[in-house]
Short mmCIF file of C-alpha atoms and ligand atoms in Angstrom, two decimals:
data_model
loop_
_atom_site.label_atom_id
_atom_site.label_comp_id
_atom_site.label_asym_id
_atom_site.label_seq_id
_atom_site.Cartn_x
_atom_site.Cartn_y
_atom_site.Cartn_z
CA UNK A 1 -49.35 244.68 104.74
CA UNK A 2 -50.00 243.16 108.12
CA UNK A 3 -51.48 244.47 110.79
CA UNK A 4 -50.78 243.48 115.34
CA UNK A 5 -54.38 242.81 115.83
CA UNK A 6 -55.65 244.04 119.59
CA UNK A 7 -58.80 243.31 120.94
CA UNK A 8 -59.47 246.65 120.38
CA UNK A 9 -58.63 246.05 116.68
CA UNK A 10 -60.52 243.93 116.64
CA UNK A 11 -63.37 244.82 118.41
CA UNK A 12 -63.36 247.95 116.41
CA UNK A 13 -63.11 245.68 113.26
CA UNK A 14 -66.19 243.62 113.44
CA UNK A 15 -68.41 246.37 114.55
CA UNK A 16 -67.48 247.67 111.35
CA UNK A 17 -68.23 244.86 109.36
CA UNK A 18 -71.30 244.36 111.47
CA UNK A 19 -72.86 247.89 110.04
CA UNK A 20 -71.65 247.09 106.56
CA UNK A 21 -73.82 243.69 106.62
CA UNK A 22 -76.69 245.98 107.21
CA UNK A 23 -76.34 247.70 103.99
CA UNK A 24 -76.03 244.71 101.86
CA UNK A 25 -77.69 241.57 100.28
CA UNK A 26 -74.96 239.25 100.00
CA UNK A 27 -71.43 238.35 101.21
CA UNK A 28 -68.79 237.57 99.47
CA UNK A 29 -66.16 235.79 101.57
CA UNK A 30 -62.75 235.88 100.33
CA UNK A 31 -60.47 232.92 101.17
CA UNK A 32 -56.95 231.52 100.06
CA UNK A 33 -57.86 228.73 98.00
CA UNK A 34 -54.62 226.92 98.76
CA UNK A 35 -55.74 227.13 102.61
CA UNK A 36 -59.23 227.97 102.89
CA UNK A 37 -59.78 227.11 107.11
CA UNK A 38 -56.72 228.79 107.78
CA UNK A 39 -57.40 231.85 105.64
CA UNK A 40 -60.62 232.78 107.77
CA UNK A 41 -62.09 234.37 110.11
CA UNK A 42 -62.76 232.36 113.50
CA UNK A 43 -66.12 234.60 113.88
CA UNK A 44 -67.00 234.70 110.26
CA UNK A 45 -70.24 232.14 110.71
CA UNK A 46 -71.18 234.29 113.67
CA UNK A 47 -70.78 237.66 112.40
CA UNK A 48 -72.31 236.85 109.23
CA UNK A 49 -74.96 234.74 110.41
CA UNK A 50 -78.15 234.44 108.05
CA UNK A 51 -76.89 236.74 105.19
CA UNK A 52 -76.80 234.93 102.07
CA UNK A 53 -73.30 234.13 101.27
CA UNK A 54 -70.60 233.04 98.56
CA UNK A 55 -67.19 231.20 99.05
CA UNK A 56 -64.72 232.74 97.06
CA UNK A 57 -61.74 230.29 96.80
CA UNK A 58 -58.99 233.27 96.05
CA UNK A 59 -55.77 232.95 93.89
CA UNK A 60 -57.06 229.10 92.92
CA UNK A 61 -54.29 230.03 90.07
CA UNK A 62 -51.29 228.85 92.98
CA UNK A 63 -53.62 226.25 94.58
CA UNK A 64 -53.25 222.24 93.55
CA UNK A 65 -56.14 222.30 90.91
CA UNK A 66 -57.61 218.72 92.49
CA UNK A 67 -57.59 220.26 96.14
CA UNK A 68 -59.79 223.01 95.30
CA UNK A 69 -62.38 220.86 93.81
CA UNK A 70 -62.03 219.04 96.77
CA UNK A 71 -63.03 221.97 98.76
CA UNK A 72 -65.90 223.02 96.22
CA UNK A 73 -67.35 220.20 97.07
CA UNK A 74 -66.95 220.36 100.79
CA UNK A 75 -68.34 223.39 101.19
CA UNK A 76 -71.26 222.33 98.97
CA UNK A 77 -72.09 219.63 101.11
CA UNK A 78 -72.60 222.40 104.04
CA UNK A 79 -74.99 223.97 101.81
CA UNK A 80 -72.27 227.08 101.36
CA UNK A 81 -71.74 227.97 97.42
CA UNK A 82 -68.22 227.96 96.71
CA UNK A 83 -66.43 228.93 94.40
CA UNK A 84 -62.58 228.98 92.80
CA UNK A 85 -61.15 232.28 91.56
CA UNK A 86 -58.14 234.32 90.32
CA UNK A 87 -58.84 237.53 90.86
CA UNK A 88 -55.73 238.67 89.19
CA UNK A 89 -56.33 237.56 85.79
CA UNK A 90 -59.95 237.37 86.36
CA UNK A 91 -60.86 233.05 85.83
CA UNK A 92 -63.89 232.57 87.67
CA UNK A 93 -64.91 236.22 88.49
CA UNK A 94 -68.02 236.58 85.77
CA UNK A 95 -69.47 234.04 87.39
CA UNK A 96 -69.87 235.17 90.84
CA UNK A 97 -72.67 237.45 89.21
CA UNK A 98 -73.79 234.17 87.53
CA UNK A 99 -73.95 232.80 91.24
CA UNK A 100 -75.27 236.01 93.26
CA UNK A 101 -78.39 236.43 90.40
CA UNK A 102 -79.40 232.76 91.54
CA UNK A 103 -78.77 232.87 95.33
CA UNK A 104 -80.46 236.21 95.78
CA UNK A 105 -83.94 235.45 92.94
CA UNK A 106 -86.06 233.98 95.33
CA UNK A 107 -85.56 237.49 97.36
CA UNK A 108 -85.97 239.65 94.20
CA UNK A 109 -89.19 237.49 93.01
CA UNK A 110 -90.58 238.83 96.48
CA UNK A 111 -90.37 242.21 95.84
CA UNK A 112 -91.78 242.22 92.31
CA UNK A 113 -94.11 240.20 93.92
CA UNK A 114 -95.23 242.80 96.52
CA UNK A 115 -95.51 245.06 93.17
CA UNK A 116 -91.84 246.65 93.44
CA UNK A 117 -91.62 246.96 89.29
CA UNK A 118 -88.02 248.06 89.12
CA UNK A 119 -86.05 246.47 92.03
CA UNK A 120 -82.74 247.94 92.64
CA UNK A 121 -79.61 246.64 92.33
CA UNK A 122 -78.12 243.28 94.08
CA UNK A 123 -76.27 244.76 97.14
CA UNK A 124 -72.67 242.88 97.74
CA UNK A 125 -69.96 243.31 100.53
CA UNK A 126 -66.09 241.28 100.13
CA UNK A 127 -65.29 240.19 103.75
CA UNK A 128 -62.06 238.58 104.35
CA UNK A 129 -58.56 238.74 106.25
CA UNK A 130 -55.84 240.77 104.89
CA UNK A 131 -53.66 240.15 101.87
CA UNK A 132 -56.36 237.34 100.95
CA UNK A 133 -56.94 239.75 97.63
CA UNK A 134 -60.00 241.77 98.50
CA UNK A 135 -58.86 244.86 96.75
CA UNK A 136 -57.54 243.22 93.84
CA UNK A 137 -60.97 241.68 93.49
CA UNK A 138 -62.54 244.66 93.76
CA UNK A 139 -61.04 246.34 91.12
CA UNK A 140 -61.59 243.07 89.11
CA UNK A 141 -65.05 243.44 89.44
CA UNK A 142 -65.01 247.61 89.29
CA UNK A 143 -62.67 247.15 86.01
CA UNK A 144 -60.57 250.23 87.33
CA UNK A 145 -58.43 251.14 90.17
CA UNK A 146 -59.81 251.54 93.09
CA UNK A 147 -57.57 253.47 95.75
CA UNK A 148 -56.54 251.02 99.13
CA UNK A 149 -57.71 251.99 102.49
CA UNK A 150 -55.26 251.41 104.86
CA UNK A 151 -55.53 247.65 106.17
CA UNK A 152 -56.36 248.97 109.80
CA UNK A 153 -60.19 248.81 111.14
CA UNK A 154 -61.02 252.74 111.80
CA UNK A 155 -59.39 253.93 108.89
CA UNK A 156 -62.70 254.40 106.30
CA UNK A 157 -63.43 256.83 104.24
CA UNK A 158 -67.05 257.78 103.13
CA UNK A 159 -68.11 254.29 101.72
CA UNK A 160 -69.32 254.27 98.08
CA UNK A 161 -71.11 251.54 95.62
CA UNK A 162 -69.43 250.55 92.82
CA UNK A 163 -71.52 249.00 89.56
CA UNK A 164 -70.73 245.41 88.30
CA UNK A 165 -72.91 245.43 85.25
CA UNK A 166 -76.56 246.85 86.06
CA UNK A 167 -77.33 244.61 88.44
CA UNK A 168 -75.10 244.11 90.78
CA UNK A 169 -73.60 246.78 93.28
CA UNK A 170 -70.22 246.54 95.73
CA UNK A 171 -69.51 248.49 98.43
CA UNK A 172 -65.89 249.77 97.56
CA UNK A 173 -64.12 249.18 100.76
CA UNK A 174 -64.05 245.51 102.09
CA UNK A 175 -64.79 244.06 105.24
CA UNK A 176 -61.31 243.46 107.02
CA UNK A 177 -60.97 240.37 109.56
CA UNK A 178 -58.66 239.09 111.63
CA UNK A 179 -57.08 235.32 110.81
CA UNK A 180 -56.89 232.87 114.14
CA UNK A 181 -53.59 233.08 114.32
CA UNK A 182 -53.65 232.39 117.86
CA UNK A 183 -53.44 228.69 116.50
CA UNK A 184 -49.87 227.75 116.03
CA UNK A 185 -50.11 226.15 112.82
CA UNK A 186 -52.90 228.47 110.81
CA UNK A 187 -49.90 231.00 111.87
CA UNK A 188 -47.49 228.41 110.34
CA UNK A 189 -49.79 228.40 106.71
CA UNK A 190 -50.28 231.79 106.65
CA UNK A 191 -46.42 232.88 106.42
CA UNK A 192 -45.94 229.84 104.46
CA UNK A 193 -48.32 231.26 101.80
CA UNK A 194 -46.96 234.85 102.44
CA UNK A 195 -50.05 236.25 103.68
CA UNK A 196 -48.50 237.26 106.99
CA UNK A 197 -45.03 238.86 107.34
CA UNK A 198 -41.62 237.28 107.48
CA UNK A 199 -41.15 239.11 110.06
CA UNK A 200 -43.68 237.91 112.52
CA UNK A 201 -42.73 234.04 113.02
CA UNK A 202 -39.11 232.70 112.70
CA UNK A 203 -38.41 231.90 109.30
CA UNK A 204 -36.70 228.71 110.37
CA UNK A 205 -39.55 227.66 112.26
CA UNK A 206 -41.70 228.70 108.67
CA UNK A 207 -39.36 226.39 106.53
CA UNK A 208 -39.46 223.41 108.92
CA UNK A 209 -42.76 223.27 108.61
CA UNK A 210 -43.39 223.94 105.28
CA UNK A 211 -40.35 220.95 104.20
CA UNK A 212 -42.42 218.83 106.54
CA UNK A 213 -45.71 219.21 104.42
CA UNK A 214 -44.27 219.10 101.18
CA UNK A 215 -42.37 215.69 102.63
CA UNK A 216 -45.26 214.10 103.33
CA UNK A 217 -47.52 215.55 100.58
CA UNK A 218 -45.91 216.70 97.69
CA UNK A 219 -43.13 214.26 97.85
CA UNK A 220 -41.49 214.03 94.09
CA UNK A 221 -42.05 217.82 93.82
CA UNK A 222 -39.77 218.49 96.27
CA UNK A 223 -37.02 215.84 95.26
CA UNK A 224 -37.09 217.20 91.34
CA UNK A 225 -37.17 221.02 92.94
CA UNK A 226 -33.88 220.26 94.67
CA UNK A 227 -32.00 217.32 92.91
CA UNK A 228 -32.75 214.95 95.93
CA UNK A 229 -32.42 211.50 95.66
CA UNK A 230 -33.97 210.71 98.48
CA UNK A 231 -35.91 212.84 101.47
CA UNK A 232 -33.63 212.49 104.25
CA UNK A 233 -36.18 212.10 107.37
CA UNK A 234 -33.89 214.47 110.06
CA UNK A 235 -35.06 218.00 109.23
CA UNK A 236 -31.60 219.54 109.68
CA UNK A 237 -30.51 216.97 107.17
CA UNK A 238 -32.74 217.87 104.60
CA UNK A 239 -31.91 221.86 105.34
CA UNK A 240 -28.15 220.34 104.72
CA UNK A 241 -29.14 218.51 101.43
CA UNK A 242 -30.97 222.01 100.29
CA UNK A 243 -28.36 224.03 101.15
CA UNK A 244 -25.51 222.49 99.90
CA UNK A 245 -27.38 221.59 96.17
CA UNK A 246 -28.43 225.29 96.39
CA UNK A 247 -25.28 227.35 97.95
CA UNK A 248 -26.49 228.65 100.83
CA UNK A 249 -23.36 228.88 102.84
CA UNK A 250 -22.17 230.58 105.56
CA UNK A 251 -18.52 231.67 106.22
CA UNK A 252 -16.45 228.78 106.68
CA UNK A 253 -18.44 226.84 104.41
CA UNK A 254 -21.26 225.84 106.87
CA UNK A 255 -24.83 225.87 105.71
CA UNK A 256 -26.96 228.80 106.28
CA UNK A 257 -29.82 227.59 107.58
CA UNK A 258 -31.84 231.15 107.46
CA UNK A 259 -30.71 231.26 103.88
CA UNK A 260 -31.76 228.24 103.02
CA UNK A 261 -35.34 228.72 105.12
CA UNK A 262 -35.67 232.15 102.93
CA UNK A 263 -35.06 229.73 99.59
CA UNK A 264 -37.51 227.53 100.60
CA UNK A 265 -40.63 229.89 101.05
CA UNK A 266 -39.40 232.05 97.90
CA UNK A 267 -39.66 229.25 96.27
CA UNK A 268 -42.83 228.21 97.41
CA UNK A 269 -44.61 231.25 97.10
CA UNK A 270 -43.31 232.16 93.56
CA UNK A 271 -44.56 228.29 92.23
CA UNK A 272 -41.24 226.79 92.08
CA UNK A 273 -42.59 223.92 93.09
CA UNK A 274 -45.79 223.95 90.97
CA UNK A 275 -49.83 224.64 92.18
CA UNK A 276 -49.51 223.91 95.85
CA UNK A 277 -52.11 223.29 98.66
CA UNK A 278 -51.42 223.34 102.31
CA UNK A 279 -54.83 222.44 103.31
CA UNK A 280 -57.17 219.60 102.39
CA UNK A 281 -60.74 218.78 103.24
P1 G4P B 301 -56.15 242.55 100.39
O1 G4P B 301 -56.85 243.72 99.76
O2 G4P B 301 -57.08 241.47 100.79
O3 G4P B 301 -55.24 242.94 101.51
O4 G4P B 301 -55.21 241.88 99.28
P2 G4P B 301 -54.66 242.48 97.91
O5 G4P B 301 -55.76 242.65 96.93
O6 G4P B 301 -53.80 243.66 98.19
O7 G4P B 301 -53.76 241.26 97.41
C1 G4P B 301 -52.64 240.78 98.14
C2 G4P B 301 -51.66 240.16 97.18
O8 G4P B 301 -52.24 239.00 96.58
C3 G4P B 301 -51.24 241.05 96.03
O9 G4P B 301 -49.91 240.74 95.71
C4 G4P B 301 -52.14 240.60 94.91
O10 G4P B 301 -51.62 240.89 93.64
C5 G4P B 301 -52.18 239.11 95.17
N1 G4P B 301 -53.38 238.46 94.61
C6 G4P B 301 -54.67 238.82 94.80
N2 G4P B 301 -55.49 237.96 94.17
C7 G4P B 301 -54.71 237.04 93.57
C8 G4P B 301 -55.00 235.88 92.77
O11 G4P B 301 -56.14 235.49 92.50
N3 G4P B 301 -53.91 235.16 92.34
C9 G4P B 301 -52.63 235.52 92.65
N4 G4P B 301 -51.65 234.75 92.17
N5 G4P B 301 -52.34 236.60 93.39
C10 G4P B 301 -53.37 237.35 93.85
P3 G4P B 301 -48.79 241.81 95.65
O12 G4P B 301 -49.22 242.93 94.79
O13 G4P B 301 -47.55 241.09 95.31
O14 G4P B 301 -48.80 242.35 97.05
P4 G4P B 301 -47.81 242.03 98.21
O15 G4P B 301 -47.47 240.56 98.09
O16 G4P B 301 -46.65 242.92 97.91
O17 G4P B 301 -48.59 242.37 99.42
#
């Protein structure tokens, strides 16, 4: 699902996340783990501000295993608990209670101290951009199906909590953001990923880039993916290489380039070429 996001969109958008924050005690930001700058928010610090908050490195199950530590530790270093997740199968989830109980005691101490005996229930909200896997997460954490709103700010529905274990509590419809996809290439890694629609960039343009990272960064993947014996530098040549090996042809046996370009990010997005990461600290 992708949404054309207007100022008004957005506008609309953060307001709405803005009166969800007030209901809460804790954020849980959802991010791609295989590109977690590209996969957020340009506002996020701002509209968040002081709320305590968690980094939820999303489908870590795709992402290149030593790249995600990497960004553990990065966002560690800015103070900012991370941490890596699959929210389909579930690695990592328990522990974001684990996390929340010891981000959020110092807060709770202070209200047994002011002689609250029974507090209530850790208050959480999942902010993040679309198809980053907030609803699959939720219902990860719910342990049932929870129906999708639509993926456009204004459509809510009466907002209700949803229990993770007794002490935790989720508000069952996420905070939606927009990505900054205003910046060339964070629109470049999102389609590259799949998180924004084919439709949206040109798929050639998708492909280039995406040959050009795993070129320079994922080198022998790409050469055992293919049968290459070597990475020819010109970009048409290596969309030549690919589609020959691979059969992309057009009529009259030239390549076909959007063929081979639709190949490419299949085969990217479905792990043909192993965990990859398009983004690195
Ligand atoms: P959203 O609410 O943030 O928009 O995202 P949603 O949960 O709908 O998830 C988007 C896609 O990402 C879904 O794929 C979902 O299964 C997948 N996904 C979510 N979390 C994970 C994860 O941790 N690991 C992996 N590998 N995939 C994850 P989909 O059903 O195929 O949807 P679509 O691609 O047809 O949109």
């Amino acid at each position: 699902m992708t949404i054309q996001w207007f100022p008004g969109h957005m506008a609309k958008a953060k307001r709405e996340v803005t009166e969800k924050l007030k209901l809460i005690d804790i954020v849980f930001e959802l991010v791609d783990a295989r590109i977690p700058i590209s996969s957020r928010n340009p506002l996020i610090d701002e509209i968040v501000a002081n709320k305590p908050r968690i980094i939820l490195l999303n489908k870590a199950d795709m992402a290149d295993p030593d790249i995600t530590k990497q960004w553990v530790a990065f966002f560690e270093k800015q103070n900012v608990l991370a941490l890596a997740i699959d929210s389909q199968t579930g690695t990592g989830v328990k522990q974001i209670v684990t996390l929340t109980k010891e981000l959020l005691r110092p807060k709770f101490e202070k209200m047994i101290a002011k002689g609250i005996k029974k507090p209530r229930a850790m208050r959480a909200l999942i902010i993040g951009i679309p198809n980053v896997g907030k609803s699959t997460l939720i219902n990860r954490l719910a342990g049932k199906h929870i129906a999708k709103t639509g993926d456009i700010p204004g459509v809510t529905k009466a907002q209700q909590w949803i229990k993770v274990g007794k002490e935790l509590e989720l508000l069952d419809t996420p905070g939606i953001l927009w990505p900054k996809f205003e910046d060339e290439e964070v629109g470049l890694k999102l389609a590259t990923t799949g998180a924004i629609k084919d439709t949206i960039l040109n798929l050639q343009d998708v492909a280039v880039y995406a040959l050009k990272f795993l070129a320079t960064y994922y080198p022998e993947r790409l050469k055992e993916r293919y049968s290459l014996v070597e990475i020819p530098e010109d970009i048409v040549a290596l969309f030549d290489e690919i589609g020959k090996k691979r059969g992309c042809l057009a009529s009259g046996g030239l390549i076909d380039y959007d063929k081979v370009a639709e190949l490419v990010l299949r085969d990217i997005r479905t792990e043909k070429l192993g965990r990859l990461s398009f983004e690195r600290p």
